[in-house]
Structure formats: C-alpha cells, structure tokens
Coordinates of C-alpha atoms and ligand atoms in Angstrom, one line a residue:
M197 CA 93.1 124.6 109.2
Q198 CA 97.4 125.7 109.5
T199 CA 97.8 128.9 108.5
I200 CA 101.3 130.9 107.7
D201 CA 101.8 134.3 108.9
A202 CA 101.2 136.7 106.2
T203 CA 103.7 138.6 107.6
K204 CA 106.6 136.1 106.9
V205 CA 105.4 135.9 103.4
P206 CA 108.1 138.4 101.4
Y207 CA 106.8 141.4 99.2
K208 CA 108.5 142.7 95.5
T209 CA 108.6 145.9 95.3
L210 CA 107.6 147.1 91.4
S211 CA 109.1 150.3 89.5
N212 CA 106.3 153.1 91.4
G213 CA 107.0 151.7 94.4
A214 CA 104.2 149.2 94.6
K215 CA 104.4 146.5 97.2
I216 CA 103.1 143.3 96.0
P217 CA 103.2 139.5 97.8
V218 CA 105.6 137.7 96.0
I219 CA 103.2 134.6 95.8
G220 CA 99.8 134.5 95.0
L221 CA 96.7 132.0 94.5
G222 CA 95.7 131.6 90.9
T223 CA 92.5 131.3 90.2
F224 CA 91.4 129.8 86.5
G225 CA 89.8 126.4 87.1
S226 CA 90.6 125.4 83.3
D227 CA 87.6 122.4 82.9
N228 CA 88.6 120.7 86.1
Y229 CA 86.6 123.3 88.7
D230 CA 83.5 125.5 88.8
A231 CA 82.8 128.9 89.9
E232 CA 82.0 128.7 93.7
T233 CA 84.6 125.8 93.8
I234 CA 87.6 128.6 93.4
A235 CA 85.8 131.2 95.2
Q236 CA 85.6 128.9 98.6
A237 CA 89.2 128.0 97.7
V238 CA 89.7 132.3 97.4
K239 CA 88.0 132.1 100.7
T240 CA 89.9 129.2 102.4
A241 CA 93.8 131.0 101.3
I242 CA 93.2 134.4 102.8
K243 CA 92.4 132.7 105.5
M244 CA 95.5 130.5 105.5
G245 CA 97.6 133.7 105.0
Y246 CA 97.9 134.1 101.1
R247 CA 97.3 138.0 99.7
H248 CA 97.7 138.0 96.3
I249 CA 95.2 136.8 94.3
D250 CA 95.4 136.8 90.3
C251 CA 91.8 136.5 88.4
A252 CA 90.3 137.9 85.3
S253 CA 87.2 138.2 84.1
V254 CA 87.7 135.7 81.2
Y255 CA 88.3 132.8 84.1
G256 CA 84.1 133.2 84.8
N257 CA 84.1 133.7 88.5
E258 CA 84.8 136.9 89.6
K259 CA 80.9 137.0 90.6
E260 CA 81.6 134.0 93.1
I261 CA 85.4 135.7 94.2
G262 CA 83.5 139.1 95.0
V263 CA 80.7 137.0 97.2
V264 CA 83.4 135.9 99.4
L265 CA 85.8 138.9 99.6
K266 CA 82.7 140.7 101.3
E267 CA 82.2 137.9 103.7
I268 CA 85.6 137.9 104.4
F269 CA 85.8 142.2 104.9
S270 CA 82.7 141.7 107.0
E271 CA 83.6 138.9 109.1
G272 CA 87.3 140.7 110.2
I273 CA 89.3 137.8 108.5
V274 CA 91.7 141.1 106.3
T275 CA 91.1 144.6 105.1
R276 CA 91.0 145.5 101.7
E277 CA 94.4 147.3 102.3
E278 CA 95.8 144.2 103.3
L279 CA 94.8 142.4 100.2
W280 CA 96.7 142.6 96.4
I281 CA 93.2 141.9 94.3
T282 CA 94.4 141.1 89.9
S283 CA 92.2 141.3 86.6
K284 CA 92.2 141.4 83.6
V285 CA 90.4 142.6 80.0
W286 CA 89.5 140.7 78.3
N287 CA 90.2 140.3 74.2
D288 CA 86.5 141.2 73.1
K289 CA 86.6 144.3 75.2
H290 CA 90.0 145.7 74.8
K291 CA 87.9 148.5 72.7
Q292 CA 85.2 148.9 76.1
V293 CA 88.5 149.2 78.7
V294 CA 87.1 151.1 81.2
E295 CA 83.4 149.7 81.0
S296 CA 85.2 146.2 81.7
C297 CA 87.2 147.0 85.2
K298 CA 84.0 148.4 86.4
Q299 CA 82.0 145.2 85.3
T300 CA 85.0 143.6 87.2
L301 CA 84.7 146.1 90.2
S302 CA 80.8 145.4 90.4
D303 CA 81.2 141.5 90.2
L304 CA 84.4 141.2 92.9
Q305 CA 82.8 143.8 95.0
L306 CA 85.7 145.8 95.2
D307 CA 86.6 149.7 95.1
Y308 CA 89.4 149.4 92.8
L309 CA 91.7 147.2 92.1
D310 CA 95.6 146.7 92.8
L311 CA 96.2 145.6 89.3
Y312 CA 94.8 145.4 85.9
L313 CA 96.4 143.9 83.2
V314 CA 95.6 143.5 79.0
H315 CA 94.7 139.7 79.6
W316 CA 96.7 139.4 75.8
P317 CA 97.7 141.4 73.1
F318 CA 95.5 139.7 70.5
P319 CA 92.1 141.1 70.4
N320 CA 89.1 140.0 69.3
F321 CA 86.6 142.7 68.7
H322 CA 83.8 140.4 67.1
A323 CA 83.6 137.5 70.3
P324 CA 79.5 136.7 70.4
K325 CA 80.9 136.5 74.4
C326 CA 83.5 136.6 77.0
D327 CA 84.8 133.0 76.6
V328 CA 88.1 131.1 76.6
T329 CA 86.9 128.3 75.6
A330 CA 85.4 128.9 72.1
R331 CA 88.4 128.6 69.3
Q332 CA 88.6 132.4 67.8
P333 CA 89.1 132.8 64.4
D334 CA 88.3 136.4 64.8
S335 CA 91.2 137.0 66.6
I336 CA 93.9 139.7 64.9
P337 CA 97.8 139.8 65.9
Y338 CA 99.0 142.7 67.1
I339 CA 98.4 145.9 65.9
H340 CA 100.4 148.6 68.0
E341 CA 98.1 151.4 67.2
N342 CA 94.8 149.5 68.4
Y343 CA 96.8 148.4 71.8
M344 CA 98.5 151.8 72.2
N345 CA 94.3 152.5 72.2
T346 CA 94.0 150.1 74.5
W347 CA 96.8 150.9 76.6
R348 CA 95.1 154.3 76.6
Q349 CA 92.2 153.3 78.4
M350 CA 94.0 151.7 80.8
E351 CA 96.3 154.6 81.8
S352 CA 93.1 156.3 82.4
L353 CA 92.0 153.6 84.8
V354 CA 94.5 155.2 86.9
E355 CA 94.0 158.3 86.7
S356 CA 90.5 158.5 87.5
G357 CA 91.5 155.5 90.5
F358 CA 89.4 152.5 90.0
V359 CA 93.1 150.9 89.5
K360 CA 96.3 151.2 92.0
N361 CA 99.1 149.8 88.7
I362 CA 98.4 149.1 85.3
G363 CA 100.3 145.7 83.4
T364 CA 100.1 144.0 80.3
S365 CA 100.5 140.2 80.2
N366 CA 102.0 137.6 76.9
M367 CA 104.1 140.5 75.8
T368 CA 107.4 139.9 73.5
I369 CA 110.4 142.0 73.5
P370 CA 109.4 143.6 70.2
K371 CA 105.7 144.0 71.6
M372 CA 107.0 145.5 75.0
K373 CA 109.7 147.7 73.2
L374 CA 107.1 149.7 71.3
L375 CA 104.2 150.4 74.4
L376 CA 107.4 151.2 76.8
R377 CA 108.3 154.0 74.1
D378 CA 105.1 154.9 73.8
C379 CA 103.1 154.4 77.2
K380 CA 102.8 157.9 79.6
I381 CA 102.1 155.1 82.6
K382 CA 105.2 152.8 82.1
P383 CA 103.6 148.9 82.7
V384 CA 104.4 147.8 86.1
V385 CA 104.5 144.0 85.2
N386 CA 104.1 141.5 82.6
E387 CA 102.6 137.9 83.2
M388 CA 103.9 136.0 81.3
E389 CA 104.1 132.3 81.2
I390 CA 107.3 130.8 82.8
H391 CA 108.8 127.3 84.4
P392 CA 111.7 125.1 85.6
H393 CA 111.4 124.0 81.4
F394 CA 110.2 127.5 80.1
Q395 CA 112.6 130.2 81.6
Q396 CA 112.1 132.5 78.8
P397 CA 116.0 134.2 79.3
E398 CA 116.0 136.7 77.0
L399 CA 112.3 138.5 77.9
Y400 CA 112.7 137.8 81.5
Q401 CA 116.0 139.7 81.4
F402 CA 114.6 142.1 79.0
M403 CA 111.6 142.8 81.6
K404 CA 114.2 143.1 84.7
D405 CA 116.5 145.7 82.2
N406 CA 113.9 148.1 82.0
G407 CA 112.1 147.8 85.2
V408 CA 109.0 145.8 84.5
G409 CA 108.3 143.1 87.3
V410 CA 107.7 140.0 86.2
I411 CA 104.2 137.6 87.2
G412 CA 105.4 133.9 86.3
Y413 CA 101.9 132.0 85.8
S414 CA 101.7 128.7 84.9
P415 CA 104.8 128.5 87.8
I416 CA 104.7 124.8 88.4
G417 CA 103.9 123.6 84.7
S418 CA 100.3 123.7 84.6
P419 CA 99.3 119.9 84.7
G420 CA 95.6 121.1 84.9
R421 CA 95.4 122.7 81.9
P422 CA 92.5 122.1 79.9
E423 CA 93.3 119.2 77.0
R424 CA 93.2 122.3 74.1
D425 CA 96.2 123.2 75.3
K426 CA 98.4 119.9 75.6
T427 CA 100.2 118.9 72.8
P428 CA 102.5 115.5 72.6
E429 CA 106.1 117.8 73.5
D430 CA 104.9 118.6 76.0
T431 CA 107.5 118.0 79.1
V432 CA 106.2 117.5 83.0
D433 CA 108.6 120.1 85.4
M434 CA 107.6 117.9 88.2
E435 CA 109.1 114.6 86.7
D436 CA 112.1 116.8 85.8
P437 CA 115.2 114.7 87.4
V438 CA 116.6 117.5 89.0
I439 CA 113.5 119.3 90.3
M440 CA 112.9 115.6 91.7
A441 CA 116.7 115.1 93.5
I442 CA 116.1 118.8 95.4
A443 CA 112.7 118.1 96.0
E444 CA 114.1 114.9 97.8
R445 CA 117.1 116.5 99.5
L446 CA 114.6 119.3 101.0
N447 CA 112.2 116.9 101.4
V448 CA 109.1 118.8 99.9
H449 CA 107.3 118.6 97.1
P450 CA 108.6 119.0 93.8
A451 CA 106.3 122.2 92.8
V452 CA 108.0 123.5 95.7
V453 CA 111.0 123.5 94.3
C454 CA 109.2 125.3 91.4
L455 CA 107.6 128.2 93.4
K456 CA 111.3 128.6 95.4
W457 CA 113.4 128.5 92.2
A458 CA 110.8 132.0 90.4
V459 CA 110.2 133.0 93.3
Q460 CA 114.7 133.3 94.5
R461 CA 115.1 134.8 90.4
G462 CA 113.1 137.4 91.3
Q463 CA 109.7 136.8 89.9
I464 CA 106.1 136.7 91.2
T465 CA 104.6 133.6 91.2
I466 CA 100.5 132.9 91.2
P467 CA 100.3 129.3 91.4
F468 CA 96.6 127.3 91.3
S469 CA 95.1 125.1 93.7
V470 CA 91.8 124.6 95.2
K471 CA 93.3 122.1 97.6
T472 CA 93.9 123.1 101.4
D473 CA 97.0 120.9 101.6
K474 CA 98.0 122.1 98.2
M475 CA 97.8 125.2 98.9
Y476 CA 99.5 124.9 102.1
T477 CA 102.6 123.2 101.1
N478 CA 103.1 126.5 98.2
L479 CA 102.8 129.0 100.6
K480 CA 104.4 127.4 103.2
G481 CA 107.0 126.4 100.7
I482 CA 108.2 130.3 100.2
T483 CA 108.5 131.1 103.5
E484 CA 110.7 128.6 104.5
G485 CA 115.1 128.3 103.7
P486 CA 116.2 128.8 99.8
L487 CA 117.8 126.7 97.5
T488 CA 121.6 126.5 97.3
D489 CA 123.5 128.8 94.5
K490 CA 124.1 125.1 93.4
E491 CA 120.7 124.4 92.9
M492 CA 119.7 127.5 91.8
E493 CA 122.5 126.7 88.6
Q494 CA 121.3 123.3 88.1
V495 CA 117.5 124.3 87.8
S496 CA 119.0 127.0 85.1
K497 CA 120.1 124.4 83.2
I498 CA 117.3 122.2 82.8
D499 CA 115.3 124.6 80.5
K500 CA 113.4 122.6 77.5
Q501 CA 111.5 126.1 75.8
C502 CA 108.7 123.9 76.8
R503 CA 105.6 126.3 76.1
L504 CA 102.5 124.9 77.5
I505 CA 99.5 127.7 76.6
K506 CA 100.2 128.4 73.2
G507 CA 97.5 130.3 72.1
Q508 CA 96.6 128.3 69.7
V509 CA 92.7 129.4 70.2
F510 CA 94.0 133.5 69.5
L511 CA 94.7 132.0 65.8
W512 CA 94.1 134.4 63.0
Q513 CA 93.2 133.1 59.9
H514 CA 96.6 133.9 57.9
A515 CA 98.3 132.8 60.4
K516 CA 100.5 129.7 60.1
S517 CA 101.2 128.2 63.0
W518 CA 100.9 129.0 67.0
E519 CA 105.1 130.3 66.9
D520 CA 103.7 133.0 64.6
L521 CA 102.3 134.9 68.4
W522 CA 105.0 134.7 69.6
D523 CA 106.4 137.0 67.3
L524 CA 109.8 134.0 66.5
N525 CA 110.1 135.3 63.0
G526 CA 111.5 138.6 64.4
E527 CA 110.7 142.3 64.8
I528 CA 107.9 144.2 64.3
T529 CA 108.2 147.9 64.0
K530 CA 104.8 149.7 64.0
Ligands
LIG722 N1 97.7 135.5 82.0 C1 97.9 134.6 81.3 O1 97.7 134.4 80.4 C2 97.6 133.5 82.1 C3 97.6 132.2 81.6 C4 97.5 131.0 82.7 C5 97.7 131.2 83.9 N2 97.7 131.7 84.7 C6 97.1 132.5 85.8 O2 98.5 132.1 86.3 C7 97.6 130.5 87.6 C8 98.3 129.5 87.2 O3 98.8 128.6 86.5 P1 98.3 127.1 85.9 O4 96.9 127.4 86.7 O5 98.2 127.1 84.3 O6 99.3 126.6 86.5 P2 99.9 125.6 87.9 O7 99.4 126.7 89.0 O8 101.6 125.6 87.6 O9 99.1 124.5 88.2 C9 98.4 124.4 88.5 C10 98.0 122.8 88.6 O10 99.2 122.4 89.8 C11 98.5 121.6 90.6 N3 99.8 121.8 92.1 C12 99.6 123.1 92.4 N4 100.0 122.8 93.6 C13 100.3 121.7 93.5 C14 101.4 120.6 94.7 N5 101.8 121.8 96.1 N6 101.3 119.6 94.8 C15 100.8 119.2 93.8 N7 100.2 119.8 92.3 C16 100.1 120.9 92.7 C17 96.9 122.1 90.7 O11 96.4 120.8 91.4 P3 95.1 120.6 91.8 O12 94.0 120.8 90.7 O13 94.5 119.4 92.6 O14 94.0 122.0 92.9 C18 96.8 122.3 89.5 O15 96.7 121.0 88.6 C19 96.3 130.1 86.7 O16 95.1 129.9 88.0 C20 96.1 131.9 86.3 O17 95.1 133.1 87.3 C21 97.6 133.2 83.4

C-alpha cells in the first residue's frame, strides 16, 4: 500500500491552541457500506497516514472502529496522542450528553475524545432509538434554552477531561450568535456542509470572524449520500466544467480539486471513502501543490447554493419545508 508521511499533512490551529489535521476520514457509510468495512477502512487510512477520523454514534460503527483502534495501538502503528478522534452526540441524547459520550468512549475503546460535537441542533427526546434512517416527526425546532442545557453538559465533559474540545454541527448564524453569547466554553468548530456548489460564504465568514473553525462535510458533493437526501435539483460538483478543467491541468481527479479548494480556503475537510486508492488520492492531493489564486477565484464563482444534506428527516410537524430548518426566514431571538 502507498503511504504518505503524516508529518507532511498540515494542521490547523483552533482558537484554544488545539492542532487538528486539515484532512480527516469521514465514517458515515450511508446505505452503501457496513460497519466492518468502514472499520477496516479506518485501519487502512491510519496506516496510510491519516491522523484524523470523523466518527458519530449515529453512524452505527463506533464499536467496530474501536476494535481496529485497539489493534492499531497494540501493533504500534501510532500512539493515541498522534490521532485526532471526533465523535458526536445524536439528537435523542441531548439530555444525556455525558452518558452518550461515555458510551462512545467505551465503544471506541478510548479514554478521551479530541472533539465532541452536537450533531444537529434539533433534539428528539422521544426517539425510539439512535437512527439516522428513520423519519423523525417528533424532532423539535431549535429552542435556545434546550440547546444551552445540552451545551452545559458538553462543557462539563471538557471540565472532567473526557473530551479535549467541543463544537457544534449544522448551526446557522442566528443560532451561533446565541450560543456565543451564552457559552462558558466557546465551540472550537462548527461542522457544516461545504463544497464548491454549496460554499455558504456568509456563514463561513461569520465563523471566521468569531474564531470558530470550520470542518466542511460532504466536501466533494457526497455522491454516495442516501437516496432519501437526493432531489432532482441537486447538482454534481465533480462534473462542474471549472472543477474538471483545473483537474485536467493538475492531472488529478476532480475530487482532489474540491479538497484542495477547501483546505486553501481555510477549512478542515473530511472526505469519506472506504477504497484504498481514493483515500490515497485524497490524502496525497492535500500534501501537493496549491491551486493558483486565479483557480481559487474561479471556484469561488461556481457556488450554486445547492444544499445536499437538507435535513428533511428532522422536519417537525409544523415546519412547511426543509428551508425552515436553516433559519432562512430570518433571525431567531430566544
Ligand atoms: N456533521 C454532519 O451532520 C455530517 C453530515 C454528513 C457527513 N458528515 C461527515 O462527513 C463525511 C464526508 O461526507 P460525505 O460522506 O457525505 O461526502 P463526500 O466525502 O463528499 O463523498 C463521499 C463519496 O465520494 C466518493 N469519493 C471519495 N473520494 C473520491 C475520489 N478521490 N474520487 C472519486 N470519488 C471519491 C466516495 O466513493 P466510494 O463510495 O467509492 O468510497 C463516496 O461515495 C461523512 O462520512 C461524515 O463523517 C457529517
């Protein structure tokens, strides 16, 4: 197997001084891959030179990933301190954050997480189980008081040492303003959908201005996302003529152009693949020469505001459409 010297992979320094590798391996297998396949991909990735893994309890594979992490440590491939491991609390556990984190630690066979995120700001206190596939009509909208109760538990995890850093995911500007106003420990990152056809420039700039790092998910346009997330309007980043032309000049896959653009823009990127060749292509792409200023500008102009992960499964009963999830109809005040 081809490998990359992990010391050649850049880091980004977060607001509290923590250093996170700019590329991590995603682990959401969608409807395409089982837990064991993803766990083996994690092992391959770490042997290859990846040092950052993006996990979540709802992906249903933390136990299997825990087994390979144990193997990796006992085989002396890396030490725990060399890895950055992220996980996320799912919507059904917003009132049991500490318990959920301890379950994740037990499943991953770790003593601490480098980063723990609130996966979505839409809790579901009555969910029958942790399940991303089921439509969840009992999900409720963002209520700041609820979120702060959740966030206080996140803060306690830092204080007790189970977690080194905490952050958010799928937050908007109005929600983040309220959290920044009321938090004791500031989120070090917001993990959010970003790819060339969905650049979220205002949200990105807001995070930057407020010292919140950005982890961009679905960075190459999530071609393997579940059918339930697809709509006829969705566009394909990797088939964009601008992306393809740059890929041709650099003699790389269009996916690599998306990843280079993300990192050069200042994001942390977490592409998913279980295929050794694709994992290698992506990691190598990040360590090789940059896009030119002109190419960065060209990519900045192909934003189509095409959100792929719309969150339809969380639509609460009185929401008219998925747009309501994203505060597109104005500020929230409480
Ligand atoms: N916080 C959140 O709410 C949230 C939401 C969504 C995702 N995420 C995280 O972000 C990660 C990545 O997002 P994603 O999985 O939606 O989308 P993605 O990384 O944009 O796309 C993954 C797909 O792209 C393909 N691919 C990867 N590298 C490639 C290459 N070099 N050439 C061609 N195809 C390539 C993979 O193919 P193969 O199937 O052939 O390997 C896979 O189907 C997830 O795994 C998860 O960890 C977080």
